[in-house]
Coordinates of N, CA and C in Angstrom, one line a residue:
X29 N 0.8 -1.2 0.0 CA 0.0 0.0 0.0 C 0.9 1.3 0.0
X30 N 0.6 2.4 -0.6 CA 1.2 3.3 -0.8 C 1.0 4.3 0.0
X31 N 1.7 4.7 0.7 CA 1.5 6.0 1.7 C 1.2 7.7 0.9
X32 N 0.1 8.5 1.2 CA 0.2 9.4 1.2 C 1.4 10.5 1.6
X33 N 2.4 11.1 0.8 CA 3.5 11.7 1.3 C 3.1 13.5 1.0
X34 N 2.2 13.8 1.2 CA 1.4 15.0 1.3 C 1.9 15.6 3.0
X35 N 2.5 16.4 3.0 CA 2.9 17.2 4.5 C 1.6 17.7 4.7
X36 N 0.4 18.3 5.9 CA 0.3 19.2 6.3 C 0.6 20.5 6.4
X37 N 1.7 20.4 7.1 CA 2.9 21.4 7.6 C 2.9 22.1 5.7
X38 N 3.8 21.4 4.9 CA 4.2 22.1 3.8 C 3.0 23.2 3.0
X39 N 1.6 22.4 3.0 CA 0.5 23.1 2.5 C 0.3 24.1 3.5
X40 N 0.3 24.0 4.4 CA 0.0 25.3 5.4 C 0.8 26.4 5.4
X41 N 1.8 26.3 5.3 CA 3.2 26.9 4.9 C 2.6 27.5 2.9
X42 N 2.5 26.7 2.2 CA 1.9 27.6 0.7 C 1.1 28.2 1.0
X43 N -0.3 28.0 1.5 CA -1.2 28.5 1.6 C -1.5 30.1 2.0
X44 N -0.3 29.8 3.8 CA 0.0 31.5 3.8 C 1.3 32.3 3.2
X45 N 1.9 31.7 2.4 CA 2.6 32.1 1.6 C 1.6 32.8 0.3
X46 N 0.8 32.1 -0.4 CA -0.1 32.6 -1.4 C -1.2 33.3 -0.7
X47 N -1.8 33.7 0.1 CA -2.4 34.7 1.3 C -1.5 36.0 1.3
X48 N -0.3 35.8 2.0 CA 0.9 36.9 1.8 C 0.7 37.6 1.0
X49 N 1.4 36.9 -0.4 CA 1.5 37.8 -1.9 C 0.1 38.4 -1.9
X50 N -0.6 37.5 -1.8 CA -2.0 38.5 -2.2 C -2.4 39.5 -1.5
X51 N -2.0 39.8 -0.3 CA -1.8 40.5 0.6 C -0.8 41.8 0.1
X52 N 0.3 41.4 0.0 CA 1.1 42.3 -0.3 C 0.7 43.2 -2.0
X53 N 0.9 42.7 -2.7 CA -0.1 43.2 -4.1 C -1.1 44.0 -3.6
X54 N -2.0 43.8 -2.9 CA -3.3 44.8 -3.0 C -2.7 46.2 -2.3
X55 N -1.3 46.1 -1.4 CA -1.0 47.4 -1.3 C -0.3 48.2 -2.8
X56 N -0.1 47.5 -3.4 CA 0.6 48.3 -4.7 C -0.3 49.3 -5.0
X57 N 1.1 50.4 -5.6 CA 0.2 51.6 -6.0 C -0.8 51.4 -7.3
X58 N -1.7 52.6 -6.8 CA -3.3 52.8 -8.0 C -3.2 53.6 -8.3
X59 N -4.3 54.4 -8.6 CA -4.3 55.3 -9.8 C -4.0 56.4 -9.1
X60 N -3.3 57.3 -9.6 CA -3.0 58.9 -9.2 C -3.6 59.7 -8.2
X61 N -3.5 60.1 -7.1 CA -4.8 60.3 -6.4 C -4.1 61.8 -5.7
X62 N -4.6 62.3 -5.0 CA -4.1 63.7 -4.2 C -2.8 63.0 -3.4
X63 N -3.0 62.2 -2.5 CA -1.7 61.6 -1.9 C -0.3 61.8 -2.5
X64 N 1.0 62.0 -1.9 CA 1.7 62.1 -2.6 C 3.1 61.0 -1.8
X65 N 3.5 60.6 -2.5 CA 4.1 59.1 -1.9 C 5.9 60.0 -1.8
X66 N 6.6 59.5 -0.3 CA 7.7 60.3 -0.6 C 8.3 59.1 -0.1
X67 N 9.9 58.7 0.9 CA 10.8 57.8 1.1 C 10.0 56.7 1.4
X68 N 9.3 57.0 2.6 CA 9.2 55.8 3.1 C 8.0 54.8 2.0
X69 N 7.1 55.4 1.4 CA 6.1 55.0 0.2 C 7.0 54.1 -1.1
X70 N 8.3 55.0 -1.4 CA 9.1 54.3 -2.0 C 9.7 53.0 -1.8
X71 N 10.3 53.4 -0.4 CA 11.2 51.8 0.0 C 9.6 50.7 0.0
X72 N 8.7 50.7 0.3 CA 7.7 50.0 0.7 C 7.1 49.6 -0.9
X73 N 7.2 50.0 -1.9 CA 6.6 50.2 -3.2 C 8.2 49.4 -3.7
X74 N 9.0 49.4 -3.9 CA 10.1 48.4 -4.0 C 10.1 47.6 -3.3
X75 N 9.8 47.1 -1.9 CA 9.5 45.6 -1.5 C 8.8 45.0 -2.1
X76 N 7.6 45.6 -2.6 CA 6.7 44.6 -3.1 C 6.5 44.5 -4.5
X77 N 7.8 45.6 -5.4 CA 7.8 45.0 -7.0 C 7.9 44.1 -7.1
X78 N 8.5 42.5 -6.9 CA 8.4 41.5 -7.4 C 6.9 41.0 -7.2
X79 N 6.3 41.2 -6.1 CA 4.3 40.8 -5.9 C 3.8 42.0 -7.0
X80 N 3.9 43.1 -7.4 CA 2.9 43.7 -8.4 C 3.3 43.4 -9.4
X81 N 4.8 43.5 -10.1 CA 4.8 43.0 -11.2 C 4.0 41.8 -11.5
X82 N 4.5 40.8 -10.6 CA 3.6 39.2 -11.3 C 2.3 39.6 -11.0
X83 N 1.7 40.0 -10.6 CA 0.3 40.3 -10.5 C -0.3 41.3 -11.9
X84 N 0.6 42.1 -11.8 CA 0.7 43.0 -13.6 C 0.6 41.7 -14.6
X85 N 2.1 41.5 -14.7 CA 1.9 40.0 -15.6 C 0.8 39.1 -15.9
X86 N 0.3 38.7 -14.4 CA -0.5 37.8 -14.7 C -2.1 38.2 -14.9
X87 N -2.6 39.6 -14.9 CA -3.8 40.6 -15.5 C -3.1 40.7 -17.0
X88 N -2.1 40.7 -17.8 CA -2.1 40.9 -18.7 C -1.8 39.8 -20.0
X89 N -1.8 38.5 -18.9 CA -1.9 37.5 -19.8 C -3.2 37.3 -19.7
X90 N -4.2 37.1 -18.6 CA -5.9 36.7 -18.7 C -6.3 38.0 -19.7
X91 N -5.9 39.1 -19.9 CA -6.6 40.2 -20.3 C -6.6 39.4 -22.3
X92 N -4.9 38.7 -22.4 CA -5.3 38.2 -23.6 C -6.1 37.5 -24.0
X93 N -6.7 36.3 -23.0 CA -7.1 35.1 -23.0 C -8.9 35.6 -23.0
X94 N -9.1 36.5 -22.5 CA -10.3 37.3 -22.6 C -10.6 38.9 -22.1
X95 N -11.3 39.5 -22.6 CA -11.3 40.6 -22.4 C -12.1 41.1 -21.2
X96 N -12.8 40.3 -20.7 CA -13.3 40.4 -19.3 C -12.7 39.8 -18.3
X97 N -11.2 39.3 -18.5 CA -10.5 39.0 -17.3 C -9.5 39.5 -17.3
X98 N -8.2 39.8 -16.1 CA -7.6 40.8 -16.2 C -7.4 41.8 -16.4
X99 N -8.6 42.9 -16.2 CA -8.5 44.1 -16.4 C -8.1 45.2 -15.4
X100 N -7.1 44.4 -14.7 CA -6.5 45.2 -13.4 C -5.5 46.3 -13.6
X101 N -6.1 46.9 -12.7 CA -5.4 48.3 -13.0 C -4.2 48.5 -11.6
X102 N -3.4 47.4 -11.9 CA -2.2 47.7 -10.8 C -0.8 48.2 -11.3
X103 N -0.6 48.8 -10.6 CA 1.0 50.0 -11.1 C 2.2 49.3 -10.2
X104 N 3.3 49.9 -11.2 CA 4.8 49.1 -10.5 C 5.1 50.1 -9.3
X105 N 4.7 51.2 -10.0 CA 5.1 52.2 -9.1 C 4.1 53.5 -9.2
X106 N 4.2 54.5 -7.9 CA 3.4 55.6 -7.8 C 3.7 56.7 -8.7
X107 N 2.5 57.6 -9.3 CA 2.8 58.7 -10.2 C 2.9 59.6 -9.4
X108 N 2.4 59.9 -8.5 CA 2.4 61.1 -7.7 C 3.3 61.0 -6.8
X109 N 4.7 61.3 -6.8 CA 5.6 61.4 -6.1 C 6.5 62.5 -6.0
X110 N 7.3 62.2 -4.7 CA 7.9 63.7 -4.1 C 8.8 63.6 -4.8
X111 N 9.5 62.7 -6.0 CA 10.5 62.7 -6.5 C 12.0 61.8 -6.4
X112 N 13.1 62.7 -6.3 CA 14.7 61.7 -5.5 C 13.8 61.0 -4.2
X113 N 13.2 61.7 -3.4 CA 13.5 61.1 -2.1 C 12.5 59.7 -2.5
X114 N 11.2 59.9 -3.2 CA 10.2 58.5 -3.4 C 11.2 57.5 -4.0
X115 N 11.8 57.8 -5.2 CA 12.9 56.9 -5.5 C 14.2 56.2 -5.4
X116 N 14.7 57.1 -4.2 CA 15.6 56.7 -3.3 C 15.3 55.4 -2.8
X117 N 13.8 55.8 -1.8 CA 13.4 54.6 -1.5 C 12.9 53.2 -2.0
X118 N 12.1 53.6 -3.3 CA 12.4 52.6 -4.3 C 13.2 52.0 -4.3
X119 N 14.5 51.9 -4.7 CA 15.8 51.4 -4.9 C 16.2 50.8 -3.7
X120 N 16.4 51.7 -2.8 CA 16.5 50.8 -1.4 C 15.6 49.5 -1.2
X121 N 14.4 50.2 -1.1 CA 13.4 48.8 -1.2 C 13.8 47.2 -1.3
X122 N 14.2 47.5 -2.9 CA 14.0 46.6 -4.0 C 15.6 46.1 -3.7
X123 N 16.5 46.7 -3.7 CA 17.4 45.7 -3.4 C 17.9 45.6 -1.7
X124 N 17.0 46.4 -1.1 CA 17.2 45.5 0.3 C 16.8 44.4 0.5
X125 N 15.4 44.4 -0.2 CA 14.4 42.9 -0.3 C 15.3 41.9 -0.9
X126 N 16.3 42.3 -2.0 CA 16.8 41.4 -2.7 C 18.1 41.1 -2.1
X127 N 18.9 41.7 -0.8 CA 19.7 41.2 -0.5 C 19.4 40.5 0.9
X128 N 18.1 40.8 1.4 CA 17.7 39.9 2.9 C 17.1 38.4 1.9
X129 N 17.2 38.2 1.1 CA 16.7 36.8 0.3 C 17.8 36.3 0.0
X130 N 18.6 37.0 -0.7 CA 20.0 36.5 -0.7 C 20.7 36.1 0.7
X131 N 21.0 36.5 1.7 CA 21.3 36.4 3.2 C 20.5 35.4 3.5
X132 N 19.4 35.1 3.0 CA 18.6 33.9 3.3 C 18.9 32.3 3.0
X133 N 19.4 32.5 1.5 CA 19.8 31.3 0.8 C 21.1 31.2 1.6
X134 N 21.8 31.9 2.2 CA 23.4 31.5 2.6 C 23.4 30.4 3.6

């Protein structure tokens, strides 16, 4: 008889992992609004490029597959910004994210 080798543990572990991203994406920036996003909006908006892009990505492949799916209107980044300092943070963001993952694999 063949054992079920299905963890618990591992699915519980994806599950809020795929909870997370979804999480994280819905803070990405939207459409242009009075708000004006300055350091700290940046570093925070570069953490989570890698979650809006795929989420971009993946609205723009269902958008080909039909025209009533994927029509999300999610942005990499904010329009309305203070400028150097929003992008500063940006950049920090995005490769601090990318070097606490790296420090991770070590």
């Amino acid at each position: 008889m063949k054992r079920n080798n299905t963890n618990p543990q591992r699915l519980a572990i994806a599950v809020c992992m795929i909870v997370l991203c979804l999480l994280m994406v819905s803070c990405a920036p939207a459409e242009a609004g009075e708000h004006e996003f300055g350091f700290l909006g940046g570093l925070w908006h570069g953490m989570i490029l890698p979650f809006s892009f795929s989420a971009k990505l993946l609205g723009a492949i269902l958008h080909l597959v039909s025209e009533d799916w994927g029509n999300w209107d999610i942005s990499i980044w904010a329009d309305n910004t203070t400028g150097f300092t929003y992008w500063l943070g940006f950049v920090l963001g995005f490769f601090g994210l990318s070097k606490l993952i790296s420090l991770h694999d070590d």
